[in-house]
Short mmCIF file of C-alpha atoms in Angstrom, two decimals:
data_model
loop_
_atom_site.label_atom_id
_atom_site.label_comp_id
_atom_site.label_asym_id
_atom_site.label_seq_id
_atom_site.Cartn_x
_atom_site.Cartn_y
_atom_site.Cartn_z
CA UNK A 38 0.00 0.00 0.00
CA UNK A 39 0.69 3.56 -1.15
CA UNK A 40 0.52 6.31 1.61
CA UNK A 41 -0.35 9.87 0.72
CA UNK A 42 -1.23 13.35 2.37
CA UNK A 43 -4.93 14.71 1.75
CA UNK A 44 -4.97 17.92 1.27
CA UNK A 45 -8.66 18.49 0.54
CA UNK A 46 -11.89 16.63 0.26
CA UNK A 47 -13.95 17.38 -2.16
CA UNK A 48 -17.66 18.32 -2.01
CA UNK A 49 -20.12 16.09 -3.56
CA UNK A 50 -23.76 16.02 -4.97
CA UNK A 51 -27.19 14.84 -3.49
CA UNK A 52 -28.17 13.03 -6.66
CA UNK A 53 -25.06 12.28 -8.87
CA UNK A 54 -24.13 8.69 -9.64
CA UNK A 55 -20.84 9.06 -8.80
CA UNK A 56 -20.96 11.02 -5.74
CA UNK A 57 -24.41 11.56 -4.53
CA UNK A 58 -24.73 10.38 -1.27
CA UNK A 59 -28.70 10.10 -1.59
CA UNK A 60 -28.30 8.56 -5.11
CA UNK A 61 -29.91 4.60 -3.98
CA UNK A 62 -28.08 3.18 -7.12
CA UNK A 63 -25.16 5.26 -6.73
CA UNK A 64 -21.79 4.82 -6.13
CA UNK A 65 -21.45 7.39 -3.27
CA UNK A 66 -17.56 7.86 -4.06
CA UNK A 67 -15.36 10.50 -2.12
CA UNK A 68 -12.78 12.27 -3.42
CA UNK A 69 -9.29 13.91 -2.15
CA UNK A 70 -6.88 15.98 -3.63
CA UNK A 71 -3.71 14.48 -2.89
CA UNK A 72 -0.10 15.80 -2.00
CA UNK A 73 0.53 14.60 -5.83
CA UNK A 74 -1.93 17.57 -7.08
CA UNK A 75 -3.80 14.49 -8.67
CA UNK A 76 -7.03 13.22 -7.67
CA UNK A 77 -8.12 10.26 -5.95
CA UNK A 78 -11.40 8.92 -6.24
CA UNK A 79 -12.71 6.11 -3.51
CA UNK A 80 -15.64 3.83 -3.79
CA UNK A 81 -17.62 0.73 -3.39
CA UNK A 82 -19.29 -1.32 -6.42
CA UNK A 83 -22.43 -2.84 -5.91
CA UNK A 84 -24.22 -6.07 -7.59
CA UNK A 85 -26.41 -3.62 -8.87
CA UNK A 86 -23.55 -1.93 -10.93
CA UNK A 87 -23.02 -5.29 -13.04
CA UNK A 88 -23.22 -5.91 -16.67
CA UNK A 89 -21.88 -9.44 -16.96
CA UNK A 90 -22.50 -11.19 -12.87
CA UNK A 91 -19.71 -10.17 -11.14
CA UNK A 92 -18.43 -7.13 -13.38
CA UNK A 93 -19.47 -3.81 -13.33
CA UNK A 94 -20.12 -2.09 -16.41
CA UNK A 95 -17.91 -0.52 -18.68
CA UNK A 96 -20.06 2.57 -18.54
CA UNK A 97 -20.14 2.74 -15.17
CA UNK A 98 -16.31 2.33 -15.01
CA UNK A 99 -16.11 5.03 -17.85
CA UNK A 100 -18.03 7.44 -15.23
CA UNK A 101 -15.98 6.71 -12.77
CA UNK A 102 -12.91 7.69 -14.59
CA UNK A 103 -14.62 10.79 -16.42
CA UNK A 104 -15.86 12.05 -13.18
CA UNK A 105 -12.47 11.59 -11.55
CA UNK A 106 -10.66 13.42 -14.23
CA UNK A 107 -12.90 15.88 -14.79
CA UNK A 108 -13.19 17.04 -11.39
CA UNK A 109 -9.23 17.21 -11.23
CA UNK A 110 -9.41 20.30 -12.66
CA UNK A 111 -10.88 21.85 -9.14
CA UNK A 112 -7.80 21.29 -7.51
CA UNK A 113 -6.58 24.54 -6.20
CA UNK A 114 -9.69 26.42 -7.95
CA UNK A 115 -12.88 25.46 -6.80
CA UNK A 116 -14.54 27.83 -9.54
CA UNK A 117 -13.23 26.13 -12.13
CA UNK A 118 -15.66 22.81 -13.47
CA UNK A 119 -15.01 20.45 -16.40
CA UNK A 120 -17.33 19.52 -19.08
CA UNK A 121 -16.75 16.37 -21.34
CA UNK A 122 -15.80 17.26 -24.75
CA UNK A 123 -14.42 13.86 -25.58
CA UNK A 124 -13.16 10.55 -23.23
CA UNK A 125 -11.23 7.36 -24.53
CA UNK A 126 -11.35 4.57 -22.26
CA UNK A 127 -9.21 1.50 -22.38
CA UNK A 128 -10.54 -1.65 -20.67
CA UNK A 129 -7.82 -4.35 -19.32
CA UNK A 130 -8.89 -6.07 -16.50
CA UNK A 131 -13.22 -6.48 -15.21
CA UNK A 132 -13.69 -4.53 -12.55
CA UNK A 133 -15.43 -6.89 -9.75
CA UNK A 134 -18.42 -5.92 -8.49
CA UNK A 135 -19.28 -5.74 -4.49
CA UNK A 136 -15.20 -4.40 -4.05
CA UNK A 137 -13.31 -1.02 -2.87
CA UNK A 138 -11.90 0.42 -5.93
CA UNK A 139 -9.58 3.71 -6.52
CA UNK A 140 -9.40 5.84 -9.53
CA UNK A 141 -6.52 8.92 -9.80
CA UNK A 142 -7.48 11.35 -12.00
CA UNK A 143 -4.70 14.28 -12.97
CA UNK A 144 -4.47 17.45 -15.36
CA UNK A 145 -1.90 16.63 -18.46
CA UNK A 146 -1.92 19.87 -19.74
CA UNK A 147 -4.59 22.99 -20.58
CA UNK A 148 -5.41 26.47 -21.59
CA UNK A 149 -7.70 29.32 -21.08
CA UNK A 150 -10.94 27.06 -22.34
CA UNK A 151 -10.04 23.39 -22.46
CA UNK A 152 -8.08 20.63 -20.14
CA UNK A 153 -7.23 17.09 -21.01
CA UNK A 154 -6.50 14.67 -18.26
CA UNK A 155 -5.85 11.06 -17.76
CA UNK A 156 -6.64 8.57 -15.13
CA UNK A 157 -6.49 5.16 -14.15
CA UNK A 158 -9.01 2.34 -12.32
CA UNK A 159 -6.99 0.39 -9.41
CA UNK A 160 -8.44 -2.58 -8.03
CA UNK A 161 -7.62 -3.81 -4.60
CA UNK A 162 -4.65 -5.83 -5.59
CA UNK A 163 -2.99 -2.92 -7.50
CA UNK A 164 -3.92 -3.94 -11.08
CA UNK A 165 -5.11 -1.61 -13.47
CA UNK A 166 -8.48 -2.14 -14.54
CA UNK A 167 -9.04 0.52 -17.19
CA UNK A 168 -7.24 4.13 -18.27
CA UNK A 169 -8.45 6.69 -19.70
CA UNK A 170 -7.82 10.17 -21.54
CA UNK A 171 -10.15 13.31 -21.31
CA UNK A 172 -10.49 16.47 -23.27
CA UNK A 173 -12.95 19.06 -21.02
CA UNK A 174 -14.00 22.62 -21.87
CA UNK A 175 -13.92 24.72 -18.53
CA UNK A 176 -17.10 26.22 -17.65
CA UNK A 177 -18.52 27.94 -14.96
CA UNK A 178 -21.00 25.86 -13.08
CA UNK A 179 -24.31 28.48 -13.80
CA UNK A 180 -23.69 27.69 -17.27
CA UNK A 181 -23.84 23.82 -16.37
CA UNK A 182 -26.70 23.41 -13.56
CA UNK A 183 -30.24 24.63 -13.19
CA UNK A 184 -31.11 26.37 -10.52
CA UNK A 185 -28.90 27.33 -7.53
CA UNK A 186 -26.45 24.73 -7.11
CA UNK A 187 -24.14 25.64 -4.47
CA UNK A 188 -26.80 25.05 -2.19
CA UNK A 189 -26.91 22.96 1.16
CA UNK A 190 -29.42 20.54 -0.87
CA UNK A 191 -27.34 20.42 -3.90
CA UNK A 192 -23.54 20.80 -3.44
CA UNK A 193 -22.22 19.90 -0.34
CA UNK A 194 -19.13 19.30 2.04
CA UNK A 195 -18.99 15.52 3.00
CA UNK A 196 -16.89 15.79 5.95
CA UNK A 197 -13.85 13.86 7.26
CA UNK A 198 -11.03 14.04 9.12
CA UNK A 199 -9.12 11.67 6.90
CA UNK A 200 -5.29 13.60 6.87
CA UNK A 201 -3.67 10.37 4.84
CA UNK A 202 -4.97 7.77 2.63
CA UNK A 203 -3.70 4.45 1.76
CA UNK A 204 -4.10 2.73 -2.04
CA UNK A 205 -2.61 -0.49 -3.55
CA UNK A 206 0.21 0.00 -5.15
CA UNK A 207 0.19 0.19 -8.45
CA UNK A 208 1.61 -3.17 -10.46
CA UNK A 209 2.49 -2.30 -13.81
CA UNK A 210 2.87 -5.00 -16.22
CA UNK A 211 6.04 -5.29 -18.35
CA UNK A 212 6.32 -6.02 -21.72
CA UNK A 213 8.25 -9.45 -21.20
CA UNK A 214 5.96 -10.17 -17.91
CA UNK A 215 4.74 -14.13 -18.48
CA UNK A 216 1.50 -13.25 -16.19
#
């Protein structure tokens, strides 16, 4: 296992399937903004997140991962939101359903307007499940939501006093690996 400083948790949503902590089929995930300026993303599949018994979906996955990156962008500027202008995923291993799973998300480079990012799926044992690649246009969140979003209802702090976290360590397969 991997130690790192938080530096930040991240708000989340009432209803979003990745975050919302009222969402019944949701995924409920936290996020902090690690020491790394990357983004970690923590959560717990669910049977009901299957496609094939005993996988989650690849969509679900893909949210994971767009969510994660996307939200990187916050880091430091909490004004600052990500929409998805385009995301390539890249499936290697089935992510298991009923399991603790960890996604880092991180900024690769961006401008005035746009941000592309990149991010990886880490199951339990430290294998990478799926990667991806983002390209985001920055917006600001009126522009996005209905209504007024940074409400108490809406958009809230989930606290914690989590100061370090803990994640596999990553096990990168070489090229001339047999396994």
């Amino acid at each position: 296992m991997l130690k790192y400083k938080v530096l930040k948790k991240q708000n989340i949503g009432r209803q979003c399937i990745v975050c919302g902590n009222e969402n019944n089929l949701g995924l409920k995930s936290d996020f902090y903004e690690l020491e790394t300026g990357e983004l970690l993303c923590v959560c717990n599949t669910k049977e009901y997140h299957q496609s094939y018994p005993g996988r989650v979906h690849g969509g679900i996955s893909a949210a994971i991962l767009d969510e994660t990156i996307g939200r990187a962008v916050s880091i430091g500027n909490e004004e600052v939101w990500g929409v998805t202008v385009s995301l390539e995923i890249k499936y290697k291993k089935p992510v298991p359903t009923d399991a603790k799973i960890y996604a880092i998300g991180r900024i690769d480079s961006e401008n005035r307007r746009l941000f592309e990012g990149s991010g990886e799926i880490i199951l339990e044992n430290g294998e990478i499940a799926a990667t991806a690649h983002g390209k985001y246009m920055k917006m600001d969140i009126n522009k996005i939501a209905e209504g007024d979003f940074f409400n108490e209802k809406e958009w809230f702090e989930n606290p914690d006093d989590v100061e370090e976290i803990e994640i596999p360590d990553v096990k990168i397969k070489k090229k001339n690996d047999k396994k």
